[in-house]
Amino acid sequence: MVKLQTLLQILQERINIGVIMRSSVIIKSTKYGILIMLDENVSFEELVKDICTKFAESRKFWGDSKMIISLEGRDLTPEETQCIVDAIELNSDVKIILIEDRNVIRDIRMKDKIDKYFHDDIYVNAKVIKGSIKKNSKITSDSSIVILGDVKKGAKVEAAGNIIVIGTLEGEAYAGYPEDKTMYVVAQEFLSDVVTIGGITRKPEMHKKWSLRASNRETEPLGVIVWNNNELLIEPLKSGILKHIK
C-alpha cells in the first residue's frame, strides 16, 4: 500500500511538472494571427524549447500562413524576440510578418529592407488596419496608414503621412495629403496604375536597372517617392530609395 501511494505521488509530481512545462507557453488563435503568452518564471531557454515543440507538433494545424503574433507575459529584448520568431518559423510553415510587443508593432518581413533610420518611426502614431481594404471602401488618416493586407481594386487609401501596404496595392493610394511631397508609399506588390503623393498623380516609373531585378523577385517590397519635384519614382526598398526624401 505504501509503495502504491509512493508511486502515485511520483506520478502526480511528474504530471504537475508536465503541466507547468506545457503552460509555460500558451498559444491562442486570434482573427489576424496568434497571441503567445509567455511564463515569466521560467528560463528563456525553456520557453524557446517549448515554442519549438508546440509549433512542430501543430505544424499541420497552422499550415502555410502569414501571421501577426502578439507576445505577452514577460519583457523581451530585440534579440529574444527575434529568437522566438526564428523558433516558430523553423518548426512550422508559418511566416511571421508583424510582431506586436507591448502595443508596439514591428515589421518583420521588411525590417531588413527599410533603412533603420526610417524604420524606427514608421509606425509612430500610424493608423493600423488589420485586413484588406475592399472595393468601394475608403480609408483616411491624418497621420500614416499601415494596412495588414491588400488594397483591392476600387478601394482608396488617403493619408496625411505615409502609406504602407503589407500586401498588394491594386486600388488608389494618396500619401502626403494634400500637398506633402516628402511622404512615400510602400507595398509588397504594385498593381495600381497610378499613385498620388503630395498632389502629384502619376504612374510610377522604375529605372531600367531595377525593373528586371524586381520582376524576378516576387517578394521584393517596393517604394514610391516624389522625384525631381513632379515625378514619381518606384524602386525596390533595398536600393535605398527612401534616403532621397530625408
PDB file of C-alpha atoms in Angstrom:
ATOM      1  CA  MET A   1       0.000   0.000   0.000  1.00  0.00           C
ATOM      2  CA  VAL A   2       2.836   2.359   0.893  1.00  0.00           C
ATOM      3  CA  LYS A   3       4.613   1.558  -2.338  1.00  0.00           C
ATOM      4  CA  LEU A   4       1.420   2.266  -4.283  1.00  0.00           C
ATOM      5  CA  GLN A   5       0.979   5.633  -2.562  1.00  0.00           C
ATOM      6  CA  THR A   6       4.618   6.477  -3.250  1.00  0.00           C
ATOM      7  CA  LEU A   7       4.198   5.563  -6.912  1.00  0.00           C
ATOM      8  CA  LEU A   8       1.058   7.689  -7.161  1.00  0.00           C
ATOM      9  CA  GLN A   9       2.901  10.621  -5.600  1.00  0.00           C
ATOM     10  CA  ILE A  10       5.744  10.262  -8.083  1.00  0.00           C
ATOM     11  CA  LEU A  11       3.312  10.095 -10.998  1.00  0.00           C
ATOM     12  CA  GLN A  12       1.438  13.124  -9.716  1.00  0.00           C
ATOM     13  CA  GLU A  13       4.684  15.081  -9.395  1.00  0.00           C
ATOM     14  CA  ARG A  14       5.611  14.192 -12.953  1.00  0.00           C
ATOM     15  CA  ILE A  15       2.161  15.231 -14.178  1.00  0.00           C
ATOM     16  CA  ASN A  16       2.445  18.515 -12.299  1.00  0.00           C
ATOM     17  CA  ILE A  17       5.856  19.171 -13.813  1.00  0.00           C
ATOM     18  CA  GLY A  18       4.459  18.381 -17.244  1.00  0.00           C
ATOM     19  CA  VAL A  19       1.575  20.791 -16.731  1.00  0.00           C
ATOM     20  CA  ILE A  20       3.975  23.540 -15.722  1.00  0.00           C
ATOM     21  CA  MET A  21       6.170  22.922 -18.740  1.00  0.00           C
ATOM     22  CA  ARG A  22       3.243  22.823 -21.142  1.00  0.00           C
ATOM     23  CA  SER A  23       1.735  26.006 -19.719  1.00  0.00           C
ATOM     24  CA  SER A  24       4.998  27.965 -19.877  1.00  0.00           C
ATOM     25  CA  VAL A  25       3.893  28.894 -23.398  1.00  0.00           C
ATOM     26  CA  ILE A  26       0.192  29.344 -24.135  1.00  0.00           C
ATOM     27  CA  ILE A  27      -0.805  29.915 -27.757  1.00  0.00           C
ATOM     28  CA  LYS A  28      -4.162  31.390 -28.678  1.00  0.00           C
ATOM     29  CA  SER A  29      -5.510  31.982 -32.156  1.00  0.00           C
ATOM     30  CA  THR A  30      -6.731  35.499 -32.978  1.00  0.00           C
ATOM     31  CA  LYS A  31      -8.538  36.904 -36.000  1.00  0.00           C
ATOM     32  CA  TYR A  32      -5.324  38.089 -37.642  1.00  0.00           C
ATOM     33  CA  GLY A  33      -2.704  35.807 -36.124  1.00  0.00           C
ATOM     34  CA  ILE A  34      -1.725  34.350 -32.770  1.00  0.00           C
ATOM     35  CA  LEU A  35      -1.256  35.505 -29.200  1.00  0.00           C
ATOM     36  CA  ILE A  36       1.616  33.874 -27.317  1.00  0.00           C
ATOM     37  CA  MET A  37       1.542  34.078 -23.524  1.00  0.00           C
ATOM     38  CA  LEU A  38       4.998  33.609 -22.008  1.00  0.00           C
ATOM     39  CA  ASP A  39       5.658  32.472 -18.443  1.00  0.00           C
ATOM     40  CA  GLU A  40       7.980  34.964 -16.773  1.00  0.00           C
ATOM     41  CA  ASN A  41       9.015  32.430 -14.121  1.00  0.00           C
ATOM     42  CA  VAL A  42      10.896  30.026 -16.383  1.00  0.00           C
ATOM     43  CA  SER A  43      14.156  30.483 -18.227  1.00  0.00           C
ATOM     44  CA  PHE A  44      14.125  31.906 -21.732  1.00  0.00           C
ATOM     45  CA  GLU A  45      15.835  28.751 -22.991  1.00  0.00           C
ATOM     46  CA  GLU A  46      12.944  26.674 -21.634  1.00  0.00           C
ATOM     47  CA  LEU A  47      10.427  28.964 -23.334  1.00  0.00           C
ATOM     48  CA  VAL A  48      12.154  28.624 -26.701  1.00  0.00           C
ATOM     49  CA  LYS A  49      12.285  24.848 -26.293  1.00  0.00           C
ATOM     50  CA  ASP A  50       8.551  24.752 -25.557  1.00  0.00           C
ATOM     51  CA  ILE A  51       7.776  27.032 -28.512  1.00  0.00           C
ATOM     52  CA  CYS A  52       9.755  24.740 -30.825  1.00  0.00           C
ATOM     53  CA  THR A  53       7.892  21.708 -29.526  1.00  0.00           C
ATOM     54  CA  LYS A  54       4.431  23.265 -29.740  1.00  0.00           C
ATOM     55  CA  PHE A  55       4.826  24.516 -33.301  1.00  0.00           C
ATOM     56  CA  ALA A  56       6.488  21.326 -34.504  1.00  0.00           C
ATOM     57  CA  GLU A  57       3.624  19.262 -33.095  1.00  0.00           C
ATOM     58  CA  SER A  58       0.962  21.541 -34.612  1.00  0.00           C
ATOM     59  CA  ARG A  59       2.650  22.224 -37.966  1.00  0.00           C
ATOM     60  CA  LYS A  60      -0.319  20.865 -39.940  1.00  0.00           C
ATOM     61  CA  PHE A  61      -2.807  22.850 -37.882  1.00  0.00           C
ATOM     62  CA  TRP A  62      -1.213  26.220 -38.646  1.00  0.00           C
ATOM     63  CA  GLY A  63      -0.441  25.327 -42.252  1.00  0.00           C
ATOM     64  CA  ASP A  64       1.365  27.601 -44.696  1.00  0.00           C
ATOM     65  CA  SER A  65       0.223  31.002 -43.465  1.00  0.00           C
ATOM     66  CA  LYS A  66       1.434  34.526 -42.846  1.00  0.00           C
ATOM     67  CA  MET A  67       0.699  35.803 -39.351  1.00  0.00           C
ATOM     68  CA  ILE A  68       0.885  38.628 -36.885  1.00  0.00           C
ATOM     69  CA  ILE A  69       1.989  37.490 -33.448  1.00  0.00           C
ATOM     70  CA  SER A  70       1.436  39.228 -30.134  1.00  0.00           C
ATOM     71  CA  LEU A  71       3.800  38.496 -27.247  1.00  0.00           C
ATOM     72  CA  GLU A  72       2.652  38.923 -23.660  1.00  0.00           C
ATOM     73  CA  GLY A  73       3.732  37.844 -20.204  1.00  0.00           C
ATOM     74  CA  ARG A  74       7.331  38.990 -19.974  1.00  0.00           C
ATOM     75  CA  ASP A  75       9.735  41.659 -21.187  1.00  0.00           C
ATOM     76  CA  LEU A  76      11.867  40.646 -24.152  1.00  0.00           C
ATOM     77  CA  THR A  77      14.975  42.096 -25.728  1.00  0.00           C
ATOM     78  CA  PRO A  78      15.012  42.544 -29.526  1.00  0.00           C
ATOM     79  CA  GLU A  79      17.340  39.534 -29.725  1.00  0.00           C
ATOM     80  CA  GLU A  80      14.955  37.368 -27.699  1.00  0.00           C
ATOM     81  CA  THR A  81      12.023  38.471 -29.824  1.00  0.00           C
ATOM     82  CA  GLN A  82      13.870  37.516 -32.997  1.00  0.00           C
ATOM     83  CA  CYS A  83      14.814  34.186 -31.436  1.00  0.00           C
ATOM     84  CA  ILE A  84      11.117  33.438 -30.848  1.00  0.00           C
ATOM     85  CA  VAL A  85      10.317  34.317 -34.472  1.00  0.00           C
ATOM     86  CA  ASP A  86      13.095  32.014 -35.673  1.00  0.00           C
ATOM     87  CA  ALA A  87      11.867  29.206 -33.388  1.00  0.00           C
ATOM     88  CA  ILE A  88       8.357  29.465 -34.854  1.00  0.00           C
ATOM     89  CA  GLU A  89       9.439  29.636 -38.494  1.00  0.00           C
ATOM     90  CA  LEU A  90      11.997  26.822 -38.197  1.00  0.00           C
ATOM     91  CA  ASN A  91       9.469  24.461 -36.649  1.00  0.00           C
ATOM     92  CA  SER A  92       6.451  25.245 -38.813  1.00  0.00           C
ATOM     93  CA  ASP A  93       5.430  26.621 -42.197  1.00  0.00           C
ATOM     94  CA  VAL A  94       4.247  29.863 -40.615  1.00  0.00           C
ATOM     95  CA  LYS A  95       5.792  33.159 -41.723  1.00  0.00           C
ATOM     96  CA  ILE A  96       5.724  35.996 -39.208  1.00  0.00           C
ATOM     97  CA  ILE A  97       5.216  39.362 -40.885  1.00  0.00           C
ATOM     98  CA  LEU A  98       4.490  41.558 -37.874  1.00  0.00           C
ATOM     99  CA  ILE A  99       5.058  41.409 -34.139  1.00  0.00           C
ATOM    100  CA  GLU A 100       3.047  43.276 -31.547  1.00  0.00           C
ATOM    101  CA  ASP A 101       5.044  43.547 -28.347  1.00  0.00           C
ATOM    102  CA  ARG A 102       3.661  45.756 -25.563  1.00  0.00           C
ATOM    103  CA  ASN A 103       1.442  47.551 -28.116  1.00  0.00           C
ATOM    104  CA  VAL A 104       4.421  48.294 -30.378  1.00  0.00           C
ATOM    105  CA  ILE A 105       4.125  46.922 -33.906  1.00  0.00           C
ATOM    106  CA  ARG A 106       7.295  45.768 -35.608  1.00  0.00           C
ATOM    107  CA  ASP A 107       7.586  44.885 -39.257  1.00  0.00           C
ATOM    108  CA  ILE A 108       9.439  41.582 -39.641  1.00  0.00           C
ATOM    109  CA  ARG A 109       9.211  40.980 -43.383  1.00  0.00           C
ATOM    110  CA  MET A 110      10.527  44.435 -44.314  1.00  0.00           C
ATOM    111  CA  LYS A 111      12.855  45.032 -41.377  1.00  0.00           C
ATOM    112  CA  ASP A 112      15.977  44.390 -43.447  1.00  0.00           C
ATOM    113  CA  LYS A 113      14.605  46.207 -46.489  1.00  0.00           C
ATOM    114  CA  ILE A 114      13.971  49.634 -44.989  1.00  0.00           C
ATOM    115  CA  ASP A 115      16.857  51.673 -43.630  1.00  0.00           C
ATOM    116  CA  LYS A 116      16.847  51.622 -39.837  1.00  0.00           C
ATOM    117  CA  TYR A 117      16.733  55.423 -39.797  1.00  0.00           C
ATOM    118  CA  PHE A 118      13.285  55.315 -41.377  1.00  0.00           C
ATOM    119  CA  HIS A 119      12.092  52.039 -39.861  1.00  0.00           C
ATOM    120  CA  ASP A 120      12.293  53.308 -36.279  1.00  0.00           C
ATOM    121  CA  ASP A 121       9.424  55.769 -36.667  1.00  0.00           C
ATOM    122  CA  ILE A 122       7.300  54.205 -39.420  1.00  0.00           C
ATOM    123  CA  TYR A 123       4.583  53.055 -37.030  1.00  0.00           C
ATOM    124  CA  VAL A 124       4.617  56.002 -34.630  1.00  0.00           C
ATOM    125  CA  ASN A 125       1.058  57.395 -34.495  1.00  0.00           C
ATOM    126  CA  ALA A 126       0.138  55.360 -37.566  1.00  0.00           C
ATOM    127  CA  LYS A 127      -3.364  54.075 -38.149  1.00  0.00           C
ATOM    128  CA  VAL A 128      -3.121  50.296 -38.419  1.00  0.00           C
ATOM    129  CA  ILE A 129      -5.767  48.464 -40.463  1.00  0.00           C
ATOM    130  CA  LYS A 130      -5.901  44.726 -39.835  1.00  0.00           C
ATOM    131  CA  GLY A 131      -7.158  43.125 -43.017  1.00  0.00           C
ATOM    132  CA  SER A 132      -7.628  44.041 -46.667  1.00  0.00           C
ATOM    133  CA  ILE A 133      -9.444  47.135 -47.929  1.00  0.00           C
ATOM    134  CA  LYS A 134     -12.283  46.001 -50.150  1.00  0.00           C
ATOM    135  CA  LYS A 135     -13.706  47.505 -53.332  1.00  0.00           C
ATOM    136  CA  ASN A 136     -15.574  50.816 -52.903  1.00  0.00           C
ATOM    137  CA  SER A 137     -14.126  51.301 -49.409  1.00  0.00           C
ATOM    138  CA  LYS A 138     -12.173  54.421 -48.413  1.00  0.00           C
ATOM    139  CA  ILE A 139      -9.735  54.698 -45.512  1.00  0.00           C
ATOM    140  CA  THR A 140      -8.333  58.048 -44.385  1.00  0.00           C
ATOM    141  CA  SER A 141      -5.902  59.181 -41.706  1.00  0.00           C
ATOM    142  CA  ASP A 142      -4.357  62.445 -40.516  1.00  0.00           C
ATOM    143  CA  SER A 143      -1.106  60.538 -39.940  1.00  0.00           C
ATOM    144  CA  SER A 144       0.320  57.445 -41.659  1.00  0.00           C
ATOM    145  CA  ILE A 145      -1.581  54.256 -42.529  1.00  0.00           C
ATOM    146  CA  VAL A 146      -0.326  50.687 -42.247  1.00  0.00           C
ATOM    147  CA  ILE A 147      -2.522  48.073 -43.942  1.00  0.00           C
ATOM    148  CA  LEU A 148      -2.031  44.462 -42.891  1.00  0.00           C
ATOM    149  CA  GLY A 149      -3.465  43.090 -46.098  1.00  0.00           C
ATOM    150  CA  ASP A 150      -4.252  44.194 -49.654  1.00  0.00           C
ATOM    151  CA  VAL A 151      -5.849  47.299 -51.112  1.00  0.00           C
ATOM    152  CA  LYS A 152      -8.339  45.868 -53.598  1.00  0.00           C
ATOM    153  CA  LYS A 153      -9.157  47.421 -56.945  1.00  0.00           C
ATOM    154  CA  GLY A 154     -11.773  50.122 -56.467  1.00  0.00           C
ATOM    155  CA  ALA A 155     -10.664  50.867 -52.886  1.00  0.00           C
ATOM    156  CA  LYS A 156      -8.974  54.101 -51.839  1.00  0.00           C
ATOM    157  CA  VAL A 157      -6.468  54.898 -49.102  1.00  0.00           C
ATOM    158  CA  GLU A 158      -5.701  58.506 -48.225  1.00  0.00           C
ATOM    159  CA  ALA A 159      -3.203  59.628 -45.578  1.00  0.00           C
ATOM    160  CA  ALA A 160      -1.511  62.843 -44.494  1.00  0.00           C
ATOM    161  CA  GLY A 161       1.575  60.720 -43.836  1.00  0.00           C
ATOM    162  CA  ASN A 162       2.993  57.598 -45.429  1.00  0.00           C
ATOM    163  CA  ILE A 163       1.110  54.551 -46.709  1.00  0.00           C
ATOM    164  CA  ILE A 164       2.488  51.060 -46.103  1.00  0.00           C
ATOM    165  CA  VAL A 165       0.718  48.040 -47.558  1.00  0.00           C
ATOM    166  CA  ILE A 166       1.812  44.632 -46.282  1.00  0.00           C
ATOM    167  CA  GLY A 167       0.303  43.057 -49.355  1.00  0.00           C
ATOM    168  CA  THR A 168      -0.776  44.068 -52.867  1.00  0.00           C
ATOM    169  CA  LEU A 169      -1.800  47.588 -53.869  1.00  0.00           C
ATOM    170  CA  GLU A 170      -4.425  47.416 -56.623  1.00  0.00           C
ATOM    171  CA  GLY A 171      -6.569  50.393 -55.643  1.00  0.00           C
ATOM    172  CA  GLU A 172      -5.780  54.079 -55.172  1.00  0.00           C
ATOM    173  CA  ALA A 173      -3.160  55.338 -52.722  1.00  0.00           C
ATOM    174  CA  TYR A 174      -2.770  59.023 -51.813  1.00  0.00           C
ATOM    175  CA  ALA A 175       0.085  59.731 -49.401  1.00  0.00           C
ATOM    176  CA  GLY A 176       1.059  63.191 -48.165  1.00  0.00           C
ATOM    177  CA  TYR A 177      -2.490  64.518 -48.463  1.00  0.00           C
ATOM    178  CA  PRO A 178      -2.955  67.207 -49.573  1.00  0.00           C
ATOM    179  CA  GLU A 179       0.468  68.596 -50.665  1.00  0.00           C
ATOM    180  CA  ASP A 180       3.268  66.989 -48.654  1.00  0.00           C
ATOM    181  CA  LYS A 181       5.765  65.653 -51.183  1.00  0.00           C
ATOM    182  CA  THR A 182       8.093  64.206 -48.533  1.00  0.00           C
ATOM    183  CA  MET A 183       5.854  61.187 -47.899  1.00  0.00           C
ATOM    184  CA  TYR A 184       6.061  57.787 -49.588  1.00  0.00           C
ATOM    185  CA  VAL A 185       4.065  54.673 -50.485  1.00  0.00           C
ATOM    186  CA  VAL A 186       5.416  51.191 -49.806  1.00  0.00           C
ATOM    187  CA  ALA A 187       3.818  47.902 -50.866  1.00  0.00           C
ATOM    188  CA  GLN A 188       4.816  44.299 -51.283  1.00  0.00           C
ATOM    189  CA  GLU A 189       3.390  44.403 -54.811  1.00  0.00           C
ATOM    190  CA  PHE A 190       2.134  47.258 -57.002  1.00  0.00           C
ATOM    191  CA  LEU A 191      -0.689  46.538 -59.438  1.00  0.00           C
ATOM    192  CA  SER A 192      -2.207  50.020 -59.327  1.00  0.00           C
ATOM    193  CA  ASP A 193      -1.849  52.142 -62.456  1.00  0.00           C
ATOM    194  CA  VAL A 194      -1.365  55.400 -60.588  1.00  0.00           C
ATOM    195  CA  VAL A 195      -0.197  56.630 -57.189  1.00  0.00           C
ATOM    196  CA  THR A 196      -0.601  60.087 -55.663  1.00  0.00           C
ATOM    197  CA  ILE A 197       1.909  61.729 -53.328  1.00  0.00           C
ATOM    198  CA  GLY A 198       1.514  65.343 -52.215  1.00  0.00           C
ATOM    199  CA  GLY A 199      -0.925  66.162 -55.009  1.00  0.00           C
ATOM    200  CA  ILE A 200       1.200  64.580 -57.755  1.00  0.00           C
ATOM    201  CA  THR A 201      -0.592  61.770 -59.555  1.00  0.00           C
ATOM    202  CA  ARG A 202       1.439  59.649 -61.915  1.00  0.00           C
ATOM    203  CA  LYS A 203       2.177  56.131 -62.982  1.00  0.00           C
ATOM    204  CA  PRO A 204       5.420  55.446 -61.077  1.00  0.00           C
ATOM    205  CA  GLU A 205       8.464  54.971 -63.299  1.00  0.00           C
ATOM    206  CA  MET A 206      11.081  52.360 -62.434  1.00  0.00           C
ATOM    207  CA  HIS A 207      14.670  52.752 -63.551  1.00  0.00           C
ATOM    208  CA  LYS A 208      15.710  50.078 -66.027  1.00  0.00           C
ATOM    209  CA  LYS A 209      18.481  48.738 -63.795  1.00  0.00           C
ATOM    210  CA  TRP A 210      15.861  47.813 -61.161  1.00  0.00           C
ATOM    211  CA  SER A 211      12.943  46.723 -63.346  1.00  0.00           C
ATOM    212  CA  LEU A 212      14.383  43.315 -64.269  1.00  0.00           C
ATOM    213  CA  ARG A 213      15.600  42.612 -60.737  1.00  0.00           C
ATOM    214  CA  ALA A 214      12.247  43.472 -59.209  1.00  0.00           C
ATOM    215  CA  SER A 215      10.290  41.408 -61.726  1.00  0.00           C
ATOM    216  CA  ASN A 216      12.436  38.388 -60.915  1.00  0.00           C
ATOM    217  CA  ARG A 217      11.795  38.712 -57.181  1.00  0.00           C
ATOM    218  CA  GLU A 218       8.157  38.271 -56.271  1.00  0.00           C
ATOM    219  CA  THR A 219       8.719  39.164 -52.624  1.00  0.00           C
ATOM    220  CA  GLU A 220      10.726  42.331 -53.194  1.00  0.00           C
ATOM    221  CA  PRO A 221       8.927  45.246 -51.439  1.00  0.00           C
ATOM    222  CA  LEU A 222       8.755  48.435 -53.487  1.00  0.00           C
ATOM    223  CA  GLY A 223       8.693  52.099 -52.511  1.00  0.00           C
ATOM    224  CA  VAL A 224       7.380  55.148 -54.364  1.00  0.00           C
ATOM    225  CA  ILE A 225       8.631  58.704 -53.741  1.00  0.00           C
ATOM    226  CA  VAL A 226       8.430  62.103 -55.412  1.00  0.00           C
ATOM    227  CA  TRP A 227      11.402  62.619 -57.708  1.00  0.00           C
ATOM    228  CA  ASN A 228      12.547  65.874 -59.327  1.00  0.00           C
ATOM    229  CA  ASN A 229       9.594  67.651 -57.697  1.00  0.00           C
ATOM    230  CA  ASN A 230       6.973  66.395 -60.163  1.00  0.00           C
ATOM    231  CA  GLU A 231       7.743  62.749 -60.964  1.00  0.00           C
ATOM    232  CA  LEU A 232       7.060  59.547 -59.067  1.00  0.00           C
ATOM    233  CA  LEU A 233       9.903  57.069 -58.809  1.00  0.00           C
ATOM    234  CA  ILE A 234       9.415  53.425 -57.842  1.00  0.00           C
ATOM    235  CA  GLU A 235      12.285  51.169 -56.784  1.00  0.00           C
ATOM    236  CA  PRO A 236      12.935  48.166 -54.525  1.00  0.00           C
ATOM    237  CA  LEU A 237      13.427  49.281 -50.936  1.00  0.00           C
ATOM    238  CA  LYS A 238      16.868  47.683 -50.868  1.00  0.00           C
ATOM    239  CA  SER A 239      18.026  50.361 -53.338  1.00  0.00           C
ATOM    240  CA  GLY A 240      17.862  52.938 -50.543  1.00  0.00           C
ATOM    241  CA  ILE A 241      15.124  54.872 -52.299  1.00  0.00           C
ATOM    242  CA  LEU A 242      13.771  56.345 -49.057  1.00  0.00           C
ATOM    243  CA  LYS A 243      17.057  58.153 -48.410  1.00  0.00           C
ATOM    244  CA  HIS A 244      16.186  60.579 -51.176  1.00  0.00           C
ATOM    245  CA  ILE A 245      13.308  62.105 -49.215  1.00  0.00           C
ATOM    246  CA  LYS A 246      15.152  62.920 -45.987  1.00  0.00           C
TER     247      LYS A 246
END
